[in-house]
């Protein structure tokens, strides 16, 4: 099993990472981009839920 690492990025930094990955062939990076998107979306939704309380 691969060890997981947790990172903390600003939205701007995350977008730069995704832009850089977008320069690579789709088949090499699409799963990673999907994972980043899924985790970021979950965190944004969680933050919005806390803000609305």
mmCIF file of C-alpha atoms in Angstrom:
data_model
loop_
_atom_site.group_PDB
_atom_site.id
_atom_site.type_symbol
_atom_site.label_atom_id
_atom_site.label_comp_id
_atom_site.label_asym_id
_atom_site.label_seq_id
_atom_site.Cartn_x
_atom_site.Cartn_y
_atom_site.Cartn_z
ATOM 1 C CA UNK A 1 0.000 0.000 0.000
ATOM 2 C CA UNK A 2 1.278 3.447 -0.875
ATOM 3 C CA UNK A 3 1.690 5.981 1.902
ATOM 4 C CA UNK A 4 -0.626 8.991 1.591
ATOM 5 C CA UNK A 5 0.547 12.565 2.046
ATOM 6 C CA UNK A 6 -1.783 15.428 2.929
ATOM 7 C CA UNK A 7 -1.031 18.791 1.342
ATOM 8 C CA UNK A 8 -2.454 22.225 1.969
ATOM 9 C CA UNK A 9 -2.756 24.518 -1.060
ATOM 10 C CA UNK A 10 -4.552 27.741 -1.818
ATOM 11 C CA UNK A 11 -7.140 27.614 -4.584
ATOM 12 C CA UNK A 12 -4.703 29.526 -6.810
ATOM 13 C CA UNK A 13 -1.929 27.011 -6.146
ATOM 14 C CA UNK A 14 -4.247 24.075 -6.821
ATOM 15 C CA UNK A 15 -5.334 25.634 -10.112
ATOM 16 C CA UNK A 16 -1.668 26.035 -11.127
ATOM 17 C CA UNK A 17 -1.027 22.361 -10.372
ATOM 18 C CA UNK A 18 -4.062 21.345 -12.431
ATOM 19 C CA UNK A 19 -2.987 23.661 -15.274
ATOM 20 C CA UNK A 20 0.476 22.072 -15.252
ATOM 21 C CA UNK A 21 -1.027 18.583 -15.276
ATOM 22 C CA UNK A 22 -3.199 19.663 -18.192
ATOM 23 C CA UNK A 23 -0.033 19.997 -20.286
ATOM 24 C CA UNK A 24 0.604 16.266 -19.920
ATOM 25 C CA UNK A 25 -1.118 13.574 -21.988
ATOM 26 C CA UNK A 26 -4.653 12.998 -20.672
ATOM 27 C CA UNK A 27 -4.169 9.268 -20.218
ATOM 28 C CA UNK A 28 -1.244 9.907 -17.834
ATOM 29 C CA UNK A 29 -2.966 12.403 -15.528
ATOM 30 C CA UNK A 30 -6.753 12.138 -15.683
ATOM 31 C CA UNK A 31 -7.054 9.960 -12.561
ATOM 32 C CA UNK A 32 -4.862 12.353 -10.567
ATOM 33 C CA UNK A 33 -6.837 15.392 -11.744
ATOM 34 C CA UNK A 34 -10.074 13.610 -10.827
ATOM 35 C CA UNK A 35 -8.727 12.813 -7.345
ATOM 36 C CA UNK A 36 -7.650 16.436 -6.794
ATOM 37 C CA UNK A 37 -11.034 17.697 -7.978
ATOM 38 C CA UNK A 38 -12.964 15.266 -5.763
ATOM 39 C CA UNK A 39 -10.997 16.172 -2.645
ATOM 40 C CA UNK A 40 -11.118 19.916 -3.317
ATOM 41 C CA UNK A 41 -14.866 19.850 -3.961
ATOM 42 C CA UNK A 42 -15.503 17.965 -0.723
ATOM 43 C CA UNK A 43 -13.457 20.490 1.261
ATOM 44 C CA UNK A 44 -15.187 23.472 -0.362
ATOM 45 C CA UNK A 45 -18.633 22.013 0.335
ATOM 46 C CA UNK A 46 -17.641 21.254 3.939
ATOM 47 C CA UNK A 47 -16.387 24.819 4.387
ATOM 48 C CA UNK A 48 -19.607 26.250 2.938
ATOM 49 C CA UNK A 49 -21.686 24.098 5.298
ATOM 50 C CA UNK A 50 -19.742 25.443 8.289
ATOM 51 C CA UNK A 51 -20.156 29.036 7.062
ATOM 52 C CA UNK A 52 -23.946 28.651 6.798
ATOM 53 C CA UNK A 53 -24.359 27.512 10.412
#
